Amino acid sequence: MALGYVRPARPEDAGEIARIQLATWRVAYRRLLPRHVLDNLDEAWLARRWETAVRQPPGDTHRVLVAVEQAEQSYLVGFAASGPVDAEALAPNEPAEALGPDVVAVTDLLVEPRWGRRGHGSRLLAASVDLWRESAFTRAVAWVFDGDQACRKFLTAAGWEPDGAGRALDVDDMLVPQLRLHVAVPTEPTEAG
């Protein structure tokens, strides 16, 4: 088990968050998304978006957390982002009120592959759940690529399950199927793994 911790992201973390996102996507999604799409993602553009998300979140319950590996030096190794459900959390043709104000959406939960299987994902998820509970969310949802077995296995091991919703993202004229997972937010504090 790695020594590490989770903390709220800071604006100066934006570049590392973008780097982690690109590195993770290019490994985890290399068989799911067209290679040229992954190769052409702009790290600087992503960093600007993450800096805005951290510096000026849309609301008090929008959170970006980072996982830090502690060794001789500390390294940012993963991150999680979540907030109240919006149109992006809905399935096609699902009414806006279908999920309700007590539901939080996970938009990102990534650990850079070289730092995987060291407890960072579990710590990020546990810290997120604790914040969701404090914010009175009772349920969480997350879209995952149907072919992303690692993410599905991680979340289902933590109690998440499909809620029956599905969609397909149009990525450069290629439809990539996703399914939505959900879980009840526990009423008691969680333990990080």
Protein backbone atom coordinates (compact mmCIF):
# COMPACT_ATOMS: atom_id res chain seq x y z
CA MET A 1 0.00 0.00 0.00
CA ALA A 2 1.33 3.41 -0.95
CA LEU A 3 1.68 6.27 1.43
CA GLY A 4 -0.53 8.99 0.12
CA TYR A 5 -3.32 11.38 0.81
CA VAL A 6 -6.07 13.36 -0.89
CA ARG A 7 -6.49 17.12 -0.77
CA PRO A 8 -8.52 19.77 -2.59
CA ALA A 9 -6.95 20.78 -5.89
CA ARG A 10 -5.21 24.15 -6.10
CA PRO A 11 -5.05 26.34 -9.23
CA GLU A 12 -1.32 25.55 -9.58
CA ASP A 13 -2.23 21.83 -9.88
CA ALA A 14 -4.04 22.39 -13.19
CA GLY A 15 -1.05 21.52 -15.39
CA GLU A 16 -0.43 18.25 -13.54
CA ILE A 17 -4.13 17.37 -13.62
CA ALA A 18 -4.14 17.88 -17.40
CA ARG A 19 -0.97 15.80 -17.78
CA ILE A 20 -2.47 12.98 -15.67
CA GLN A 21 -5.70 13.13 -17.67
CA LEU A 22 -3.88 12.83 -21.00
CA ALA A 23 -1.49 10.12 -19.83
CA THR A 24 -4.36 8.08 -18.40
CA TRP A 25 -6.66 8.51 -21.39
CA ARG A 26 -3.88 7.59 -23.82
CA VAL A 27 -3.32 4.30 -21.97
CA ALA A 28 -6.81 3.40 -20.75
CA TYR A 29 -8.73 4.44 -23.88
CA ARG A 30 -6.23 3.52 -26.60
CA ARG A 31 -8.47 0.65 -27.76
CA LEU A 32 -11.73 2.56 -27.24
CA LEU A 33 -11.13 5.89 -28.96
CA PRO A 34 -9.50 6.75 -32.30
CA ARG A 35 -5.75 7.19 -31.89
CA HIS A 36 -5.64 10.53 -33.70
CA VAL A 37 -8.24 11.93 -31.27
CA LEU A 38 -6.10 10.98 -28.28
CA ASP A 39 -2.91 12.20 -29.98
CA ASN A 40 -4.43 15.59 -30.78
CA LEU A 41 -5.75 16.46 -27.33
CA ASP A 42 -4.33 19.82 -26.23
CA GLU A 43 -2.73 19.63 -22.79
CA ALA A 44 -2.54 23.43 -22.42
CA TRP A 45 -6.26 23.79 -23.22
CA LEU A 46 -7.10 21.09 -20.67
CA ALA A 47 -4.91 22.81 -18.05
CA ARG A 48 -6.76 26.11 -18.58
CA ARG A 49 -10.10 24.34 -18.12
CA TRP A 50 -8.91 22.64 -14.93
CA GLU A 51 -7.55 25.89 -13.55
CA THR A 52 -10.95 27.51 -14.12
CA ALA A 53 -12.73 24.53 -12.54
CA VAL A 54 -10.57 24.84 -9.43
CA ARG A 55 -10.38 28.63 -9.21
CA GLN A 56 -14.00 29.37 -10.17
CA PRO A 57 -16.19 26.29 -9.68
CA PRO A 58 -19.81 26.70 -10.81
CA GLY A 59 -21.02 26.13 -7.23
CA ASP A 60 -20.01 25.27 -3.70
CA THR A 61 -20.57 21.53 -4.20
CA HIS A 62 -18.39 21.24 -7.31
CA ARG A 63 -15.14 19.62 -6.18
CA VAL A 64 -11.80 18.73 -7.67
CA LEU A 65 -9.61 16.57 -5.44
CA VAL A 66 -6.08 15.34 -6.09
CA ALA A 67 -4.27 12.23 -4.88
CA VAL A 68 -0.70 12.69 -3.73
CA GLU A 69 1.91 9.91 -3.50
CA GLN A 70 4.32 10.46 -0.65
CA ALA A 71 7.89 9.30 -1.07
CA GLU A 72 11.18 11.20 -0.92
CA GLN A 73 9.24 13.70 -3.00
CA SER A 74 5.48 14.13 -3.31
CA TYR A 75 3.78 13.55 -6.66
CA LEU A 76 0.28 14.30 -7.90
CA VAL A 77 -0.88 10.92 -9.20
CA GLY A 78 -4.64 11.19 -9.71
CA PHE A 79 -7.71 13.34 -9.38
CA ALA A 80 -11.47 13.24 -9.01
CA ALA A 81 -14.05 15.81 -10.08
CA SER A 82 -17.73 15.87 -9.16
CA GLY A 83 -20.68 18.19 -8.82
CA PRO A 84 -24.46 18.33 -8.89
CA VAL A 85 -26.01 16.55 -11.86
CA ASP A 86 -26.51 18.58 -15.00
CA ALA A 87 -27.50 17.80 -18.59
CA GLU A 88 -24.27 15.83 -19.10
CA ALA A 89 -25.35 13.33 -16.43
CA LEU A 90 -28.63 12.56 -18.18
CA ALA A 91 -29.25 9.74 -20.63
CA PRO A 92 -30.63 10.62 -24.08
CA ASN A 93 -34.28 11.73 -23.83
CA GLU A 94 -34.16 11.54 -20.03
CA PRO A 95 -36.11 14.44 -18.46
CA ALA A 96 -34.06 17.06 -16.62
CA GLU A 97 -35.73 16.23 -13.30
CA ALA A 98 -35.02 12.48 -13.57
CA LEU A 99 -31.99 12.54 -11.29
CA GLY A 100 -32.97 15.20 -8.77
CA PRO A 101 -31.05 17.76 -6.71
CA ASP A 102 -29.77 15.16 -4.23
CA VAL A 103 -27.71 13.36 -6.92
CA VAL A 104 -24.03 14.11 -7.57
CA ALA A 105 -22.24 13.28 -10.83
CA VAL A 106 -18.65 12.08 -11.02
CA THR A 107 -17.16 13.61 -14.14
CA ASP A 108 -13.61 12.29 -13.64
CA LEU A 109 -11.88 9.76 -11.41
CA LEU A 110 -8.44 9.00 -12.80
CA VAL A 111 -5.17 7.66 -11.42
CA GLU A 112 -2.17 7.72 -13.72
CA PRO A 113 -1.55 4.09 -14.75
CA ARG A 114 2.01 3.91 -13.39
CA TRP A 115 0.62 4.79 -9.93
CA GLY A 116 -2.33 2.41 -10.13
CA ARG A 117 -3.20 -0.33 -7.63
CA ARG A 118 -1.65 1.63 -4.76
CA GLY A 119 -4.86 2.79 -3.05
CA HIS A 120 -5.05 6.24 -4.64
CA GLY A 121 -8.35 5.61 -6.42
CA SER A 122 -9.92 4.31 -3.21
CA ARG A 123 -8.70 7.34 -1.28
CA LEU A 124 -10.07 9.70 -3.94
CA LEU A 125 -13.43 7.93 -3.92
CA ALA A 126 -13.64 7.85 -0.11
CA ALA A 127 -12.79 11.56 0.18
CA SER A 128 -15.36 12.38 -2.50
CA VAL A 129 -18.05 10.35 -0.72
CA ASP A 130 -17.34 12.16 2.54
CA LEU A 131 -17.81 15.53 0.79
CA TRP A 132 -21.00 14.32 -0.94
CA ARG A 133 -22.46 13.28 2.37
CA GLU A 134 -21.61 16.68 3.91
CA SER A 135 -23.38 18.31 0.94
CA ALA A 136 -26.52 16.18 1.52
CA PHE A 137 -26.20 14.16 -1.70
CA THR A 138 -27.89 10.79 -1.33
CA ARG A 139 -26.88 9.15 -4.62
CA ALA A 140 -23.99 9.40 -7.07
CA VAL A 141 -23.82 8.61 -10.79
CA ALA A 142 -20.93 8.18 -13.21
CA TRP A 143 -20.76 7.44 -16.93
CA VAL A 144 -18.14 4.83 -17.89
CA PHE A 145 -17.12 3.53 -21.27
CA ASP A 146 -18.64 0.10 -21.80
CA GLY A 147 -15.21 -1.18 -22.81
CA ASP A 148 -13.36 0.32 -19.81
CA GLN A 149 -13.21 -2.83 -17.72
CA ALA A 150 -10.75 -1.40 -15.18
CA CYS A 151 -13.02 1.50 -14.23
CA ARG A 152 -16.12 -0.69 -14.17
CA LYS A 153 -14.38 -3.27 -11.98
CA PHE A 154 -13.11 -0.59 -9.58
CA LEU A 155 -16.52 1.06 -9.17
CA THR A 156 -18.53 -2.16 -8.94
CA ALA A 157 -16.12 -3.45 -6.27
CA ALA A 158 -17.01 -0.27 -4.35
CA GLY A 159 -20.74 -1.03 -4.61
CA TRP A 160 -21.67 0.85 -7.78
CA GLU A 161 -24.00 -0.85 -10.27
CA PRO A 162 -25.60 -0.03 -13.63
CA ASP A 163 -28.80 1.99 -13.33
CA GLY A 164 -30.08 0.90 -16.76
CA ALA A 165 -29.12 4.09 -18.62
CA GLY A 166 -26.88 3.99 -21.64
CA ARG A 167 -25.68 6.28 -24.38
CA ALA A 168 -23.15 6.40 -27.18
CA LEU A 169 -20.68 9.26 -27.55
CA ASP A 170 -19.93 10.37 -31.08
CA VAL A 171 -16.14 10.62 -31.17
CA ASP A 172 -15.03 11.66 -34.65
CA ASP A 173 -17.87 9.72 -36.32
CA MET A 174 -17.29 6.67 -34.13
CA LEU A 175 -19.99 5.77 -31.60
CA VAL A 176 -18.48 4.75 -28.27
CA PRO A 177 -21.02 3.12 -25.90
CA GLN A 178 -21.23 4.16 -22.26
CA LEU A 179 -23.32 2.99 -19.35
CA ARG A 180 -24.25 4.88 -16.23
CA LEU A 181 -23.40 3.47 -12.83
CA HIS A 182 -24.91 4.63 -9.56
CA VAL A 183 -24.52 4.12 -5.83
CA ALA A 184 -26.23 5.31 -2.66
CA VAL A 185 -24.08 7.75 -0.71
CA PRO A 186 -23.44 6.10 2.67
CA THR A 187 -24.71 7.97 5.71
CA GLU A 188 -21.61 7.11 7.76
CA PRO A 189 -17.99 8.16 7.10
CA THR A 190 -15.99 5.93 4.75
CA GLU A 191 -12.56 4.39 5.21
CA ALA A 192 -9.93 5.02 2.52
CA GLY A 193 -8.15 1.96 1.19
